[in-house]
Coordinates of C-alpha atoms and ligand atoms in Angstrom, one line a residue:
X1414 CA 125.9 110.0 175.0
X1415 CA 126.5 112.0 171.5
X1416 CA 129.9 111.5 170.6
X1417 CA 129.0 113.3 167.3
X1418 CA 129.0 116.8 168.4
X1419 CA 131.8 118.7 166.1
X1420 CA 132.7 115.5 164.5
X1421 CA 134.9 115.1 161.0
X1422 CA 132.3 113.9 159.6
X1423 CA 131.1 116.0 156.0
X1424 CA 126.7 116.9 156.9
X1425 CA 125.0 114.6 154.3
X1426 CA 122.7 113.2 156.8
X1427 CA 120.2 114.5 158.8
X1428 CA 121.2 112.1 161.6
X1429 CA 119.4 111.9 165.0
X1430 CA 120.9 112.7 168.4
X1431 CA 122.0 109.3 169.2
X1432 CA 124.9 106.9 169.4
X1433 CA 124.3 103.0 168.9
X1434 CA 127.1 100.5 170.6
X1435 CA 125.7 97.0 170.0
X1436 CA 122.7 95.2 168.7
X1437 CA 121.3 91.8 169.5
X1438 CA 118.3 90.6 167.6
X1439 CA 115.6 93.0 167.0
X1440 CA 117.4 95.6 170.0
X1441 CA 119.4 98.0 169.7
X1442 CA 121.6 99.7 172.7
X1443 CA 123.3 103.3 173.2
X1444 CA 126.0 103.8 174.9
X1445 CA 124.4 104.1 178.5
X1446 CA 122.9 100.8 178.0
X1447 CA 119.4 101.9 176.9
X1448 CA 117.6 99.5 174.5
X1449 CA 115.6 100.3 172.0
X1450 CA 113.3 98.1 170.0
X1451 CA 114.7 98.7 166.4
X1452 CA 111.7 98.8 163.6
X1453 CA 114.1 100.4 160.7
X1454 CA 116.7 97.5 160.4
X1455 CA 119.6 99.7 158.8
X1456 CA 116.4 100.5 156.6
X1457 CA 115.7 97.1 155.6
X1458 CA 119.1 95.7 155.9
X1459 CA 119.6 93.5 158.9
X1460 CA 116.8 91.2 158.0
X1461 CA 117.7 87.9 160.3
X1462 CA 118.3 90.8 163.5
X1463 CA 121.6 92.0 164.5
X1464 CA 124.1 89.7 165.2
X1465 CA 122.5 86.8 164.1
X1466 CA 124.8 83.6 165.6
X1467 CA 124.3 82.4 161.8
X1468 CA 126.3 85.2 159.5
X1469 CA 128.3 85.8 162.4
X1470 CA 129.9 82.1 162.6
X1471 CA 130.3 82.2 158.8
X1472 CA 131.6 85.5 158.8
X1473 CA 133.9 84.6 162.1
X1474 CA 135.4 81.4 160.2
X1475 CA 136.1 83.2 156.9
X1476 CA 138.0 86.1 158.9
X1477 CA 140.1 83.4 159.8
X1478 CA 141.0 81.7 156.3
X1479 CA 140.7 84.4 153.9
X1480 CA 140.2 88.0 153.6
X1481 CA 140.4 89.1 150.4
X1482 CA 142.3 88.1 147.1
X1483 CA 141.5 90.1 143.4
X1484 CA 138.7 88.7 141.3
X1485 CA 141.8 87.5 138.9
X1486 CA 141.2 84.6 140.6
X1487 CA 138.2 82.2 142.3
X1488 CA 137.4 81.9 145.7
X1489 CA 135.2 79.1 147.2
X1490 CA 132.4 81.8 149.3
X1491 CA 131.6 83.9 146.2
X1492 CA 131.4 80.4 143.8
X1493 CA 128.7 79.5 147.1
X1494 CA 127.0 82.7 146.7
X1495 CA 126.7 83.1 142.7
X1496 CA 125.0 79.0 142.8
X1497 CA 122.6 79.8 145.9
X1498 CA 121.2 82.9 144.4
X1499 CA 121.4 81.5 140.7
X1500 CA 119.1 78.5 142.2
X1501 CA 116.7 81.1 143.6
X1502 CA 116.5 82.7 140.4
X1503 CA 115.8 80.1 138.2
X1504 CA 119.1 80.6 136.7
X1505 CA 120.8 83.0 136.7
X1506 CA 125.0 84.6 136.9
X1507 CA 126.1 87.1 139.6
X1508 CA 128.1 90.1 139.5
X1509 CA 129.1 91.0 142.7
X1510 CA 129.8 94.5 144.3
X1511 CA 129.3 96.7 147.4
X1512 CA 126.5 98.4 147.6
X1513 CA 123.1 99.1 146.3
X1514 CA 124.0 102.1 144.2
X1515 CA 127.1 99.9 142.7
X1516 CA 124.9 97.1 141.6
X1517 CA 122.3 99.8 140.0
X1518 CA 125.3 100.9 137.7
X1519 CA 126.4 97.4 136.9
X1520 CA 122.5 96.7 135.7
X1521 CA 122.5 100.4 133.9
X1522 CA 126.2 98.9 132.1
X1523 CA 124.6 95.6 131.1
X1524 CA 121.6 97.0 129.8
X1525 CA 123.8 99.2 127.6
X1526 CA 126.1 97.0 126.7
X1527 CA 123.0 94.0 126.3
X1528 CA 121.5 95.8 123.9
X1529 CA 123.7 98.9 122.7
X1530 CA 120.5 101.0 123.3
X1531 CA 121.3 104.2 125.2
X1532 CA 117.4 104.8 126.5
X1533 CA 116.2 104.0 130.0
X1534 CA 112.7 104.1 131.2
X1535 CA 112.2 104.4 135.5
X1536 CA 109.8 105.4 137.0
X1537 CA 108.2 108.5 138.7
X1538 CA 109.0 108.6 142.2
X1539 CA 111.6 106.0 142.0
X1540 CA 114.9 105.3 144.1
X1541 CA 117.9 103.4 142.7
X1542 CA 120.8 105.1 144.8
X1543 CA 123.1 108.7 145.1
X1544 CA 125.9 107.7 142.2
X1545 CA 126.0 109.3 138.9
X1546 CA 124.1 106.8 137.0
X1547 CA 121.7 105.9 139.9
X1548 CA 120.8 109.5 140.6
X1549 CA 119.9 109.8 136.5
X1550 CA 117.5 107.1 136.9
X1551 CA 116.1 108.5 140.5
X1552 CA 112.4 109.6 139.6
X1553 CA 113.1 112.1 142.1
X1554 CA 113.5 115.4 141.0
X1555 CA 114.5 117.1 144.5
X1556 CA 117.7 114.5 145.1
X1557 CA 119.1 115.4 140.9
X1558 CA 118.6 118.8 140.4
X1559 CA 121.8 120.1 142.3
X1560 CA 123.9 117.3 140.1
X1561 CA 122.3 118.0 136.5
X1562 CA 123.2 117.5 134.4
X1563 CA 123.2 113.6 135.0
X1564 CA 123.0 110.7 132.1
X1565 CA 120.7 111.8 128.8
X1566 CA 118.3 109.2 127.3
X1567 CA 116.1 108.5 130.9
X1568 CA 112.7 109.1 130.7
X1569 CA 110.3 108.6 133.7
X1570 CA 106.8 107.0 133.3
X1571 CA 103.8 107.1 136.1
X1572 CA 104.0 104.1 138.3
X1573 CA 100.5 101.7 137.7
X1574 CA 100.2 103.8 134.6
X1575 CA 100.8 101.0 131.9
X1576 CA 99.8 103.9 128.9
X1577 CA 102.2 105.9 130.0
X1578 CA 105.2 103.4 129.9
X1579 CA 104.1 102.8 126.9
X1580 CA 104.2 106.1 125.9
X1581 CA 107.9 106.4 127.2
X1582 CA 109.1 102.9 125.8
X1583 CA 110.6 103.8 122.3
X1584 CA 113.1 101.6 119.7
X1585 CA 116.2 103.3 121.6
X1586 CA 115.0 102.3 124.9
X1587 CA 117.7 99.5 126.1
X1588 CA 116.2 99.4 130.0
X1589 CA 113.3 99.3 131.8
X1590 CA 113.9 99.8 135.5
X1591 CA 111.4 99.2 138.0
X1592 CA 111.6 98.6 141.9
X1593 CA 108.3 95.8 142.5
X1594 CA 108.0 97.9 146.0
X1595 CA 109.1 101.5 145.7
X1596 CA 110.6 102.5 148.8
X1597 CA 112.2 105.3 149.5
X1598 CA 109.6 107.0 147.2
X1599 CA 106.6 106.9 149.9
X1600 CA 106.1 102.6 149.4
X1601 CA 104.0 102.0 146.5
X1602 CA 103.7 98.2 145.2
X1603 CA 103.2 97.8 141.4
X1604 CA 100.2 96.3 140.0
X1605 CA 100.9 92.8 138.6
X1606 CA 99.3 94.2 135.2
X1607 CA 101.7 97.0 135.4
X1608 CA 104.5 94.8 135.7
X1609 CA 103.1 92.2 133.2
X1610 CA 102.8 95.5 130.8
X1611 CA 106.8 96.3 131.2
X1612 CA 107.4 92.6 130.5
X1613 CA 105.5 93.0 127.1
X1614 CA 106.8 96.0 126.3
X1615 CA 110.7 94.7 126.9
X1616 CA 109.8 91.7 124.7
X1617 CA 108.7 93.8 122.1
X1618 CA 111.4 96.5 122.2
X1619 CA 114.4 94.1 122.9
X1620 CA 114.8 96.2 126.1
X1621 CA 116.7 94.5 128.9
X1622 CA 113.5 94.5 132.1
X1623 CA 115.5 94.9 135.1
X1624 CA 114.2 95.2 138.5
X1625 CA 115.8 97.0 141.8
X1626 CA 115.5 94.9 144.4
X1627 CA 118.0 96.3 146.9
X1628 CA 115.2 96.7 149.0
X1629 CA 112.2 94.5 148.4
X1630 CA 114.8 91.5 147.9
X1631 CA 115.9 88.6 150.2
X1632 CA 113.2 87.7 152.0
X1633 CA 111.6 91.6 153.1
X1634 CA 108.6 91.3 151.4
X1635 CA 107.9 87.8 152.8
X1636 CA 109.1 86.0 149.2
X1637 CA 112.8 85.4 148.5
X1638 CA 112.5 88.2 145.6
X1639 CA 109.4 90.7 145.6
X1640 CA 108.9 89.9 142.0
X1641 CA 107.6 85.9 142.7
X1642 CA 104.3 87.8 144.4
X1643 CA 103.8 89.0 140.4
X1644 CA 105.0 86.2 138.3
X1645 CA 107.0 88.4 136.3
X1646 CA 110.3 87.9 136.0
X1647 CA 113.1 90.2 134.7
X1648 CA 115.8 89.7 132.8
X1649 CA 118.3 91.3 135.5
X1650 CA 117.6 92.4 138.9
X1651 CA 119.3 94.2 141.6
X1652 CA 120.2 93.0 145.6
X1653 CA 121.8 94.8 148.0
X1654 CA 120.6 95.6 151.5
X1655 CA 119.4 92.6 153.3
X1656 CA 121.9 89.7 151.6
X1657 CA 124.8 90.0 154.0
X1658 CA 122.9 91.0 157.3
X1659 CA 124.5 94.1 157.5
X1660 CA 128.1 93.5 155.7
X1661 CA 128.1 95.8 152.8
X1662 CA 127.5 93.8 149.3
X1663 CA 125.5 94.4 145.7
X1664 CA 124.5 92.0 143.4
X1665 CA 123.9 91.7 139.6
X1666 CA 121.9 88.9 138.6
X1667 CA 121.1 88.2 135.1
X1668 CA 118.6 85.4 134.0
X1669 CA 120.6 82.8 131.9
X1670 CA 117.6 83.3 129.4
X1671 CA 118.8 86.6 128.9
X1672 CA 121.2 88.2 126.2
X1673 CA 124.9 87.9 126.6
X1674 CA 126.1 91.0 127.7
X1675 CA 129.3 91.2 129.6
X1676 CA 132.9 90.3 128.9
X1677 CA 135.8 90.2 130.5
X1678 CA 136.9 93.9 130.8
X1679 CA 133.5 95.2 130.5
X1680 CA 132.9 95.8 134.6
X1681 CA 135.1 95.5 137.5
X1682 CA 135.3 95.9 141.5
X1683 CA 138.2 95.2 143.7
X1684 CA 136.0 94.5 146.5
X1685 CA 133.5 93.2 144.9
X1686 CA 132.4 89.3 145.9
X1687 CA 134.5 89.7 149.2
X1688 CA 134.8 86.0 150.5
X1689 CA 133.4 87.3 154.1
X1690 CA 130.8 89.1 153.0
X1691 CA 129.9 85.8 150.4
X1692 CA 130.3 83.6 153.2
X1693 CA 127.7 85.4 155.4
X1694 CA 125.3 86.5 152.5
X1695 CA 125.7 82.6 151.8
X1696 CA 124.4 81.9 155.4
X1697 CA 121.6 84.0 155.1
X1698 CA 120.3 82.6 152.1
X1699 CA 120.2 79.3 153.9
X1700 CA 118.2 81.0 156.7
X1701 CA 115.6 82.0 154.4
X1702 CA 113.4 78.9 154.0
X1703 CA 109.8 78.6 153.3
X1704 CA 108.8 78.5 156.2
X1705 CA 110.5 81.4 157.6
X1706 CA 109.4 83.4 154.7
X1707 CA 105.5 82.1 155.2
X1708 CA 106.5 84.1 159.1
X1709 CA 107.3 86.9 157.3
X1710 CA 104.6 87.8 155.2
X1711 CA 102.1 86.3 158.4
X1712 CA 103.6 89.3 160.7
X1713 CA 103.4 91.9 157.8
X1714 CA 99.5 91.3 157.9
X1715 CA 99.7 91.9 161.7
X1716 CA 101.5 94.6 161.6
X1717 CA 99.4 96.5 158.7
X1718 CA 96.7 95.8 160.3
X1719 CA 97.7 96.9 163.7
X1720 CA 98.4 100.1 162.2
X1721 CA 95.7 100.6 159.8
X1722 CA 93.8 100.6 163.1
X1723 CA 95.6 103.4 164.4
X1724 CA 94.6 106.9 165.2
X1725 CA 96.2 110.0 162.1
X1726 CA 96.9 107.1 159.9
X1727 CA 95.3 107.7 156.6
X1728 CA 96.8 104.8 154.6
X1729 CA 99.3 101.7 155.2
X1730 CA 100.7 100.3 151.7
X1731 CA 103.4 97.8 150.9
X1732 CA 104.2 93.9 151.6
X1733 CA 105.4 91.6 154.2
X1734 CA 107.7 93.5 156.6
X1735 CA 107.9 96.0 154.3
X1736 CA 105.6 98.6 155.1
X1737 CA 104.8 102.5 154.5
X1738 CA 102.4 104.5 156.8
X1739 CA 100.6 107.6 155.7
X1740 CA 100.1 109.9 158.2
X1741 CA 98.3 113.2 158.9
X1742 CA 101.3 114.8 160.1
X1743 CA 105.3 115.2 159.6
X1744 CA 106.6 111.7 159.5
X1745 CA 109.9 112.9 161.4
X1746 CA 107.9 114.2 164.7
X1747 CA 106.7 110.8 164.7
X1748 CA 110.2 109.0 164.5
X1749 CA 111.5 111.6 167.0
X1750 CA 108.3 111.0 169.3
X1751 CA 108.4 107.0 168.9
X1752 CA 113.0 107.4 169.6
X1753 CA 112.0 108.9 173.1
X1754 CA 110.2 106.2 173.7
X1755 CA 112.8 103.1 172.8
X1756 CA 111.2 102.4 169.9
X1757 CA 113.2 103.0 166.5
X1758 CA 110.8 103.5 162.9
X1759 CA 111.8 105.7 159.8
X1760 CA 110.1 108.1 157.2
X1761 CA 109.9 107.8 153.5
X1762 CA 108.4 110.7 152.1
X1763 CA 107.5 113.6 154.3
X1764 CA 104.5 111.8 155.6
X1765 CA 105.1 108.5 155.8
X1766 CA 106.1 106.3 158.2
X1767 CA 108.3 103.6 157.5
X1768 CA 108.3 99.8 159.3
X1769 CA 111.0 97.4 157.9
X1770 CA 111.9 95.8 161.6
X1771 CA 114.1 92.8 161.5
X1772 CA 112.3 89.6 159.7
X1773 CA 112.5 87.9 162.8
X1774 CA 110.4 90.2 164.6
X1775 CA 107.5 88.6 167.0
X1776 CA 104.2 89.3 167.2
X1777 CA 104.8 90.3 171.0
X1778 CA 107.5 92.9 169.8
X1779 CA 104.8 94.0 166.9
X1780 CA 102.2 94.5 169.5
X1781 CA 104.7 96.4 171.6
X1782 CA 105.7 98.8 168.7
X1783 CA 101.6 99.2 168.1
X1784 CA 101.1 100.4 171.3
X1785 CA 104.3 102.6 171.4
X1786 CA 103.1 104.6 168.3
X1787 CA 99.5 104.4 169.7
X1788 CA 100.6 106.7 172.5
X1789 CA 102.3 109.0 169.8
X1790 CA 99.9 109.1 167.3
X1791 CA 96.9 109.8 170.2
Ligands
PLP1106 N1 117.9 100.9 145.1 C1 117.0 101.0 146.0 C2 115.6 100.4 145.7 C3 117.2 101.5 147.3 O1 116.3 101.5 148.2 C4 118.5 101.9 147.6 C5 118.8 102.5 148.9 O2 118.0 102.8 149.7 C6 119.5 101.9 146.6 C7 119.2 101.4 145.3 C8 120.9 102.4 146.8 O3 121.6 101.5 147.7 P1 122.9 102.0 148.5 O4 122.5 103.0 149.5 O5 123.4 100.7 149.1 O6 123.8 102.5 147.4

């Protein structure tokens, strides 16, 4: 059923002809009860599956103590939050918002305000959201050009190009912005000597290194952040999609060994560090343990490598369950093929497939989705 047809709803998404009423797991269900096994994950959002009995409780029991107060005062589930992600970052302090795109302008902000340098390098290719300040920074010149003119001072270097960050990195650069996994740009992992080179050239500069990890972050690429793979670490990064399960939240996190930057008055959200949405982002930090992030990056293996073995793919890149497919054809006939068949995948760039299933996906579903695509790909 399409209860979309003539809907209120303004046409910024290509959206597909189909309605979803529940999810359990890694499955989805439409209104007439038909399952589909769901590869996308809210595009690498709903990491521990939907409805997962552990953000649910926490969410369920915080629903019924506290919704929301103003951040003029404390409450217990952001506190909870801040320490659990500080502890993963080696120390660290949290500013907490709603989205991916809000926590990309709190970054931009601190950067600014860090080291009162207006200039940001990104990168080529990149993604860091649909807001002003994150459409500036997009390396994407097909999502800006209908918005220009956006923020000045942004220049945009070649990803694994280190001569030509350093190139772009002047004095009056205050931020360098990298994603460790591009995403929406086609998934492309940095080098470790790329990323080693924007460390240097920060340190050099005084530039604030801050990494987007909306995507690549909690847990996706089968490491708690996707900069640990690269032993690089920033001096602010980025979370978004995958901390809450699928409750909307952003996340500033600045390294305590880097500058002082904010102060009260400097940044602000009214929703922002929503005790619900802590309480659950808290519970799936908790779910996230070693050995549940060893599963993750053992099943990304199997899955690249079920894929790399398929027919009219030319390349698979990325890490853990985090995965891009370059095909010989439209990416979007492919998702539309693979739908028919109850099996739900996304695109990146036109011709690449994109796999970021649930984390708690099983080999027995990965097979399942191989052979699905198999029969679409033939
Ligand atoms: N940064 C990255 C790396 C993303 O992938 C995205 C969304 O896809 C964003 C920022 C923007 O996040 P949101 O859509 O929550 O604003």
């Amino acid at each position: 059923m399409n209860v979309a047809t003539q809907s209120p709803v303004l046409p910024v998404y290509a959206r597909q002809d189909l309605t979803l009423v529940r999810g359990e797991g890694t499955t989805l269900y439409d209104a007439d009860g038909r399952a589909y096994l769901d590869f996308l994950a809210g595009i690498a959002v709903v990491g521990l599956g939907h409805c997962h009995p552990a953000p649910l409780a926490a969410a369920h029991a915080q629903l019924d103590r506290l919704w929301h107060v103003s951040n003029l005062y404390w409450t217990e589930p952001m506190v909870e939050l801040a320490q659990r992600l500080s502890a993963r970052a080696g120390g660290a302090r949290a500013f907490f918002c709603n989205s991916g795109a809000e926590a990309v302008e709190a970054g931009l902000k601190y950067a600014r305000k860090a080291t009162g340098k207006p200039g940001v390098v990104a990168l080529s290719g990149s993604f860091h959201g649909r807001t002003m300040g994150a459409l500036s920074v997009t390396g994407q010149s097909g999502k800006r050009e209908a918005f220009e003119p956006l923020l000045a001072h942004v220049q945009f270097a070649d990803p694994n190009d280190a001569g030509s960050l350093e190139a772009a990195v002047t004095s009056e650069t205050g931020c360098i912005l990298l994603e460790p996994v591009q995403g929406e740009g086609g998934v492309h992992v940095l080098e470790a000597s790329f990323v080693a080179a924007a460390r240097r050239l920060a340190d050099e500069t005084g530039a604030v290194l801050l990494f987007d990890e909306v995507q690549t972050g909690v847990g996706r690429t089968g490491a708690f952040f996707a900069h640990e793979h690269v032993g690089v670490r920033p001096d602010a990064l980025m979370l978004a999609k995958g901390l809450a399960n699928g409750l909307p939240i952003g996340c500033l996190l600045v390294s305590d060994d880097a500058a002082e930057g904010f102060a009260p008055g400097d940044h602000a959200s009214t929703f922002g560090g929503n005790p619900v949405t802590c309480a659950a982002a808290s519970a799936v930090c908790d779910e996230l343990t070693d050995e549940f992030l060893a599963t993750v990056t053992t099943n990304g293996v199997v899955l690249a490598a079920g894929l790399a073995a398929l027919p009219g793919i030319r390349e698979v890149r990325g890490a853990g369950l985090m995965l891009g497919a370059e095909l010989d054809r439209p990416a979007a006939d492919v998702v539309s093929a693979c739908a028919e068949r109850g099996l739900l995948v996304g695109t990146a760039v036109a011709d690449v497939l994109r796999l970021t299933p649930p984390l708690i996906v099983t080999t027995t579903e990965i097979e399942h989705a191989l052979g699905v695509l198999e029969e679409v790909l033939a």
